[in-house]
mmCIF file of C-alpha atoms in Angstrom:
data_model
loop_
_atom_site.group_PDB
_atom_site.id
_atom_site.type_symbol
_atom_site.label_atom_id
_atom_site.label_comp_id
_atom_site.label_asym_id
_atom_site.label_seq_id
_atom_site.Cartn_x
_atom_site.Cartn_y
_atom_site.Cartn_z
ATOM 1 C CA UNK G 1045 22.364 13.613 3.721
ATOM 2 C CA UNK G 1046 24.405 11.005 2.506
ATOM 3 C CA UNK G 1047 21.626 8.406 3.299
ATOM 4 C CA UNK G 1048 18.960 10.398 1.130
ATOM 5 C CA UNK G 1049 21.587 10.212 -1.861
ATOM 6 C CA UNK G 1050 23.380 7.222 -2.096
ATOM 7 C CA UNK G 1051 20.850 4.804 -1.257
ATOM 8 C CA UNK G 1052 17.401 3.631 -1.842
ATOM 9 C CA UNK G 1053 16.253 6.430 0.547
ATOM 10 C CA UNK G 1054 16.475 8.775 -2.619
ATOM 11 C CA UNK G 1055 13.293 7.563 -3.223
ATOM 12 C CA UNK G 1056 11.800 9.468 -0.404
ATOM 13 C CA UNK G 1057 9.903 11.935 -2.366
ATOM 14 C CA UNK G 1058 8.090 9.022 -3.702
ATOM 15 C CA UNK G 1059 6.928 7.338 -0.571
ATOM 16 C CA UNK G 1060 5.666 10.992 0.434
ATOM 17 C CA UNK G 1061 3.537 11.551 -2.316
ATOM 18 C CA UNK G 1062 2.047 8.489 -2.371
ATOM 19 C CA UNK G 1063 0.917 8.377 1.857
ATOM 20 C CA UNK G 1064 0.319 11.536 1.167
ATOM 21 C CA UNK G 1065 -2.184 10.843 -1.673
ATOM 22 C CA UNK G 1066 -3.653 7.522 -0.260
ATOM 23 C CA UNK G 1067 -4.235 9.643 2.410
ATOM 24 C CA UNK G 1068 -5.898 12.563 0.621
ATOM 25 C CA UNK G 1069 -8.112 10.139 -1.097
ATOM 26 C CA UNK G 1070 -9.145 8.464 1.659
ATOM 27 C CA UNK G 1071 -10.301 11.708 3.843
ATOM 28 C CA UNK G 1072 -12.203 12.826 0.352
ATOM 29 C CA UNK G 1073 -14.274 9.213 0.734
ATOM 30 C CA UNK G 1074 -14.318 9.707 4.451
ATOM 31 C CA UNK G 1075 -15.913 13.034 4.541
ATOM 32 C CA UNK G 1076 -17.927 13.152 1.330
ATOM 33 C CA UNK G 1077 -19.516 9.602 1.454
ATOM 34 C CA UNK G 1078 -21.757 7.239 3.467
ATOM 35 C CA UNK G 1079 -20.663 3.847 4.087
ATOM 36 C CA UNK G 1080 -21.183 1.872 1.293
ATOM 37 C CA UNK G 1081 -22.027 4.250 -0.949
ATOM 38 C CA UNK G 1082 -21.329 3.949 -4.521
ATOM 39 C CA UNK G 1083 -20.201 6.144 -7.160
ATOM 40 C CA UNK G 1084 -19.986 4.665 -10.848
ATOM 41 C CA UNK G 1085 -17.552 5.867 -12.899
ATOM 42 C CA UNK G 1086 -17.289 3.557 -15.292
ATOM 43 C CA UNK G 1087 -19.149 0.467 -16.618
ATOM 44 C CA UNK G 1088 -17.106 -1.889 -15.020
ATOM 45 C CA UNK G 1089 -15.518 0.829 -11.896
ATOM 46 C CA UNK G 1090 -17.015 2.394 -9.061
ATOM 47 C CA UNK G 1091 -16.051 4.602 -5.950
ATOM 48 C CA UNK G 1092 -17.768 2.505 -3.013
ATOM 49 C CA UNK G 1093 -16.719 3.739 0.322
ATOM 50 C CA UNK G 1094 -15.782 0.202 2.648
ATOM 51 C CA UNK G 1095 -14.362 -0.534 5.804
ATOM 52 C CA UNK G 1096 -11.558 -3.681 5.823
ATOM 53 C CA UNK G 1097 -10.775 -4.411 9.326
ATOM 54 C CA UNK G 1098 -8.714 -7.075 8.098
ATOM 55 C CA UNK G 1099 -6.087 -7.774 5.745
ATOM 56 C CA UNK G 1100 -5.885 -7.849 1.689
ATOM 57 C CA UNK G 1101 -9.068 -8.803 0.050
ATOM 58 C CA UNK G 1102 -10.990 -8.773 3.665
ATOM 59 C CA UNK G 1103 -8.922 -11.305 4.963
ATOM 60 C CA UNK G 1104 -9.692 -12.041 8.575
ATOM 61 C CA UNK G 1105 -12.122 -8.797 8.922
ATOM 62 C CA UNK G 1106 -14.571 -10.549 11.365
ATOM 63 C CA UNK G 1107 -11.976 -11.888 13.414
ATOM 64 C CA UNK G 1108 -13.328 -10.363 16.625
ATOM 65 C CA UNK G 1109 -10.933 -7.539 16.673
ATOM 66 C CA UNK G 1110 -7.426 -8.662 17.691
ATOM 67 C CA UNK G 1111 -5.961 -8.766 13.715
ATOM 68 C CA UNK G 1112 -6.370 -4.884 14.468
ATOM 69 C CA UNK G 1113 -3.102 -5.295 16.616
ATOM 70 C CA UNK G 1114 -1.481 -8.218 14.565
ATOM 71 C CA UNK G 1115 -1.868 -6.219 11.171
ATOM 72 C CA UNK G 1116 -0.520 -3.052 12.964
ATOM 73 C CA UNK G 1117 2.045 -4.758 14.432
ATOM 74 C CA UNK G 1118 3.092 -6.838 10.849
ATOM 75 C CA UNK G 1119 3.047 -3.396 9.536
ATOM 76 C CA UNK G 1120 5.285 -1.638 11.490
ATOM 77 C CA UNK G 1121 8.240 -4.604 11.571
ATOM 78 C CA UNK G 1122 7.988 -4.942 7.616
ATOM 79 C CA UNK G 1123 8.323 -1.285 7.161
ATOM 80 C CA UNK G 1124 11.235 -1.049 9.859
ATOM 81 C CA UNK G 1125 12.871 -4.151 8.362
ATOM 82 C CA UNK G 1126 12.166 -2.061 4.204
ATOM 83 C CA UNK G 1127 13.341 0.953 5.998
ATOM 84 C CA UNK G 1128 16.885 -0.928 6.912
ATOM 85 C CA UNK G 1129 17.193 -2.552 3.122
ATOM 86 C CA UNK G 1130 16.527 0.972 1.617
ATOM 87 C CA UNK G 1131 19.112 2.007 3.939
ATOM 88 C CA UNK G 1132 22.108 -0.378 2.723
ATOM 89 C CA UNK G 1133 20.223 -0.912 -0.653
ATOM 90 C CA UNK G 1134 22.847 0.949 -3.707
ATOM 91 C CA UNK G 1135 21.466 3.521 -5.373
ATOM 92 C CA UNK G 1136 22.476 1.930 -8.565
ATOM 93 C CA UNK G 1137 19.533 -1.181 -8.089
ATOM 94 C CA UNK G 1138 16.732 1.525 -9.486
ATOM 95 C CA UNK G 1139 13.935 -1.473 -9.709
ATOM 96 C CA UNK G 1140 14.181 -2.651 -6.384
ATOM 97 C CA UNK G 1141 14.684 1.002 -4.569
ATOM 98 C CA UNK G 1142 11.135 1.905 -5.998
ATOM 99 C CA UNK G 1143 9.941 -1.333 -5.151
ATOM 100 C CA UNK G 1144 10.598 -1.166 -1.805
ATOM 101 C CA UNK G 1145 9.355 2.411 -1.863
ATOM 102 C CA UNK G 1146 5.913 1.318 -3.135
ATOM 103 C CA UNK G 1147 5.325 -1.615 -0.592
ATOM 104 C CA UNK G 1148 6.877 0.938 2.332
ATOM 105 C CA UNK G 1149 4.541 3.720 0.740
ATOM 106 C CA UNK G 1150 1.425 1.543 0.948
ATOM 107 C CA UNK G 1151 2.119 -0.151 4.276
ATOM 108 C CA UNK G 1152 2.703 3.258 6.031
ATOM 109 C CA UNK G 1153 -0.916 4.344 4.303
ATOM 110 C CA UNK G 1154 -2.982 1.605 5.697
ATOM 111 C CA UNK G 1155 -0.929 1.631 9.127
ATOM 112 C CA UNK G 1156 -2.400 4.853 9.466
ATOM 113 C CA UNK G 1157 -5.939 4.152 8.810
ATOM 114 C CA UNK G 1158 -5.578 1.294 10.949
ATOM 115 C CA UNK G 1159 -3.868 3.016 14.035
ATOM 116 C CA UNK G 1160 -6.591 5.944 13.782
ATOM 117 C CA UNK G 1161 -9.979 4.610 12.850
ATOM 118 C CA UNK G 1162 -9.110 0.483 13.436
ATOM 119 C CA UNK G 1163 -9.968 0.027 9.724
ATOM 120 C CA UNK G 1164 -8.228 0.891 6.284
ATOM 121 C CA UNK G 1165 -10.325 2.720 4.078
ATOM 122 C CA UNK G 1166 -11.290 1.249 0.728
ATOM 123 C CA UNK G 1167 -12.976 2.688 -2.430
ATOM 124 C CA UNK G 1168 -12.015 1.016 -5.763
ATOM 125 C CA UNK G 1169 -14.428 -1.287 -6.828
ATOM 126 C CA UNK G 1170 -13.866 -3.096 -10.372
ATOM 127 C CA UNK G 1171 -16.621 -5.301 -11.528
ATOM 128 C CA UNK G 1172 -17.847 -6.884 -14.435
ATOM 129 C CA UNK G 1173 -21.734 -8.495 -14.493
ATOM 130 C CA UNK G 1174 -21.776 -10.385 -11.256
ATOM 131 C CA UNK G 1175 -18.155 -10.625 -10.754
ATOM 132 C CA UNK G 1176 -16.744 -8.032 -7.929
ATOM 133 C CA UNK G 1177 -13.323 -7.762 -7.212
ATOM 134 C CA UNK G 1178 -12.706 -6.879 -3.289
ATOM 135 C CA UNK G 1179 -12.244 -2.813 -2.826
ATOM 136 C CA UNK G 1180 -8.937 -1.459 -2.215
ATOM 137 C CA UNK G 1181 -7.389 1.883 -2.009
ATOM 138 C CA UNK G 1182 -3.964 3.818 -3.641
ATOM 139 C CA UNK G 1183 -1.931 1.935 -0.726
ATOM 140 C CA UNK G 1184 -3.209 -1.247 -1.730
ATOM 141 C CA UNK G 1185 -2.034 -0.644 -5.506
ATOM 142 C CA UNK G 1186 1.294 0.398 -4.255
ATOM 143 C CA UNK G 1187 2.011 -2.386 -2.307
ATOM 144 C CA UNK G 1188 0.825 -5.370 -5.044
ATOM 145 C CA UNK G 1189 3.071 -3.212 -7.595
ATOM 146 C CA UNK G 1190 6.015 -3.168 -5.749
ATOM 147 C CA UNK G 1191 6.035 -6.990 -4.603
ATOM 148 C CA UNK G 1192 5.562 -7.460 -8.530
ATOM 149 C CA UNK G 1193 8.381 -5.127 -8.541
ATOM 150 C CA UNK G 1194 10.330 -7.059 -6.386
ATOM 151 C CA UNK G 1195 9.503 -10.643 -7.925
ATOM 152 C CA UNK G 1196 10.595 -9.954 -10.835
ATOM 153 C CA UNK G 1197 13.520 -8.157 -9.449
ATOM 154 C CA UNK G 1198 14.466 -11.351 -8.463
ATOM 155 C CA UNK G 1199 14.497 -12.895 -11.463
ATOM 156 C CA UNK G 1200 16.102 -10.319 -13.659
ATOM 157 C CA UNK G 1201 19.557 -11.607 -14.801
ATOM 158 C CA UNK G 1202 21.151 -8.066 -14.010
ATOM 159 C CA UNK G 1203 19.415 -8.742 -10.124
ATOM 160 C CA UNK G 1204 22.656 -10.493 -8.747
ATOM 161 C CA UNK G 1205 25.436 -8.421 -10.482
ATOM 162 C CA UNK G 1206 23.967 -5.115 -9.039
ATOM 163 C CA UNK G 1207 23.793 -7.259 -5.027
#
């Protein structure tokens, strides 16, 4: 138990909720729309149900199939090597403990989707006129907020002194 209280791992409660909610949201698009079907919800924001078989943003989804494995694979050895800094992280660094709980979080998420449909899920779609930024999902959000987290982590002047 000591694991779960003096280290980063106290942030497990966290990473649960949020695979847990990617998850749920993902199922609710899964089940209750077509592919590419779209949902406005606001002016500029809409639910549109897409498949990535790539990477962030769409990167390498017609690739022919084998980024499947390399993403899956990247996936697991980042979250094994988080899992191992959350381990000897100090419960006193606060910032980066829920960063690396947010990028862990988010990679687990999409590791799923990828290991059981060979695609991540994506549904938030924010537009404006003809500009479309690419869809992404709750684990997608998690994992650009905690490498912000961790960036500027790096750069905070109380970073070191807490090492």
């Amino acid at each position: 138990m000591q694991l779960f209280n003096n280290t980063a791992w106290r942030w497990w409660w966290l990473i649960l909720l949020l695979i847990g909610l990617d998850q749920l949201t993902k199922q609710l698009v899964h089940q209750n729309m077509a592919l590419f079907d779209s949902i406005e919800l606001l002016p500029f924001f809409n639910l549109t149900y897409v498949r990535n078989y790539g990477a962030a943003f769409s990167f390498l989804s017609d690739a022919g199939g084998w980024q499947r494995w390399f993403f899956t694979i990247l996936a697991v050895v980042i979250s094994s090597v988080i899992a191992v800094w959350m381990s000897r992280l100090p419960r006193q660094q606060i910032k980066l403990g829920l960063a690396l709980s947010l990028v862990f979080a988010g990679a687990i998420g999409n590791l799923i989707d990828r290991s059981i449909y060979g695609y991540v899920i994506d549904f938030f779609h924010l537009y404006y006129q003809t500009w479309h930024y690419p869809a992404f999902n709750i684990a997608d959000s998690a994992i650009c907020i905690g490498a912000a987290l961790i960036i500027w982590d790096s750069f905070s002047s109380d970073s070191e002194a807490k090492k």
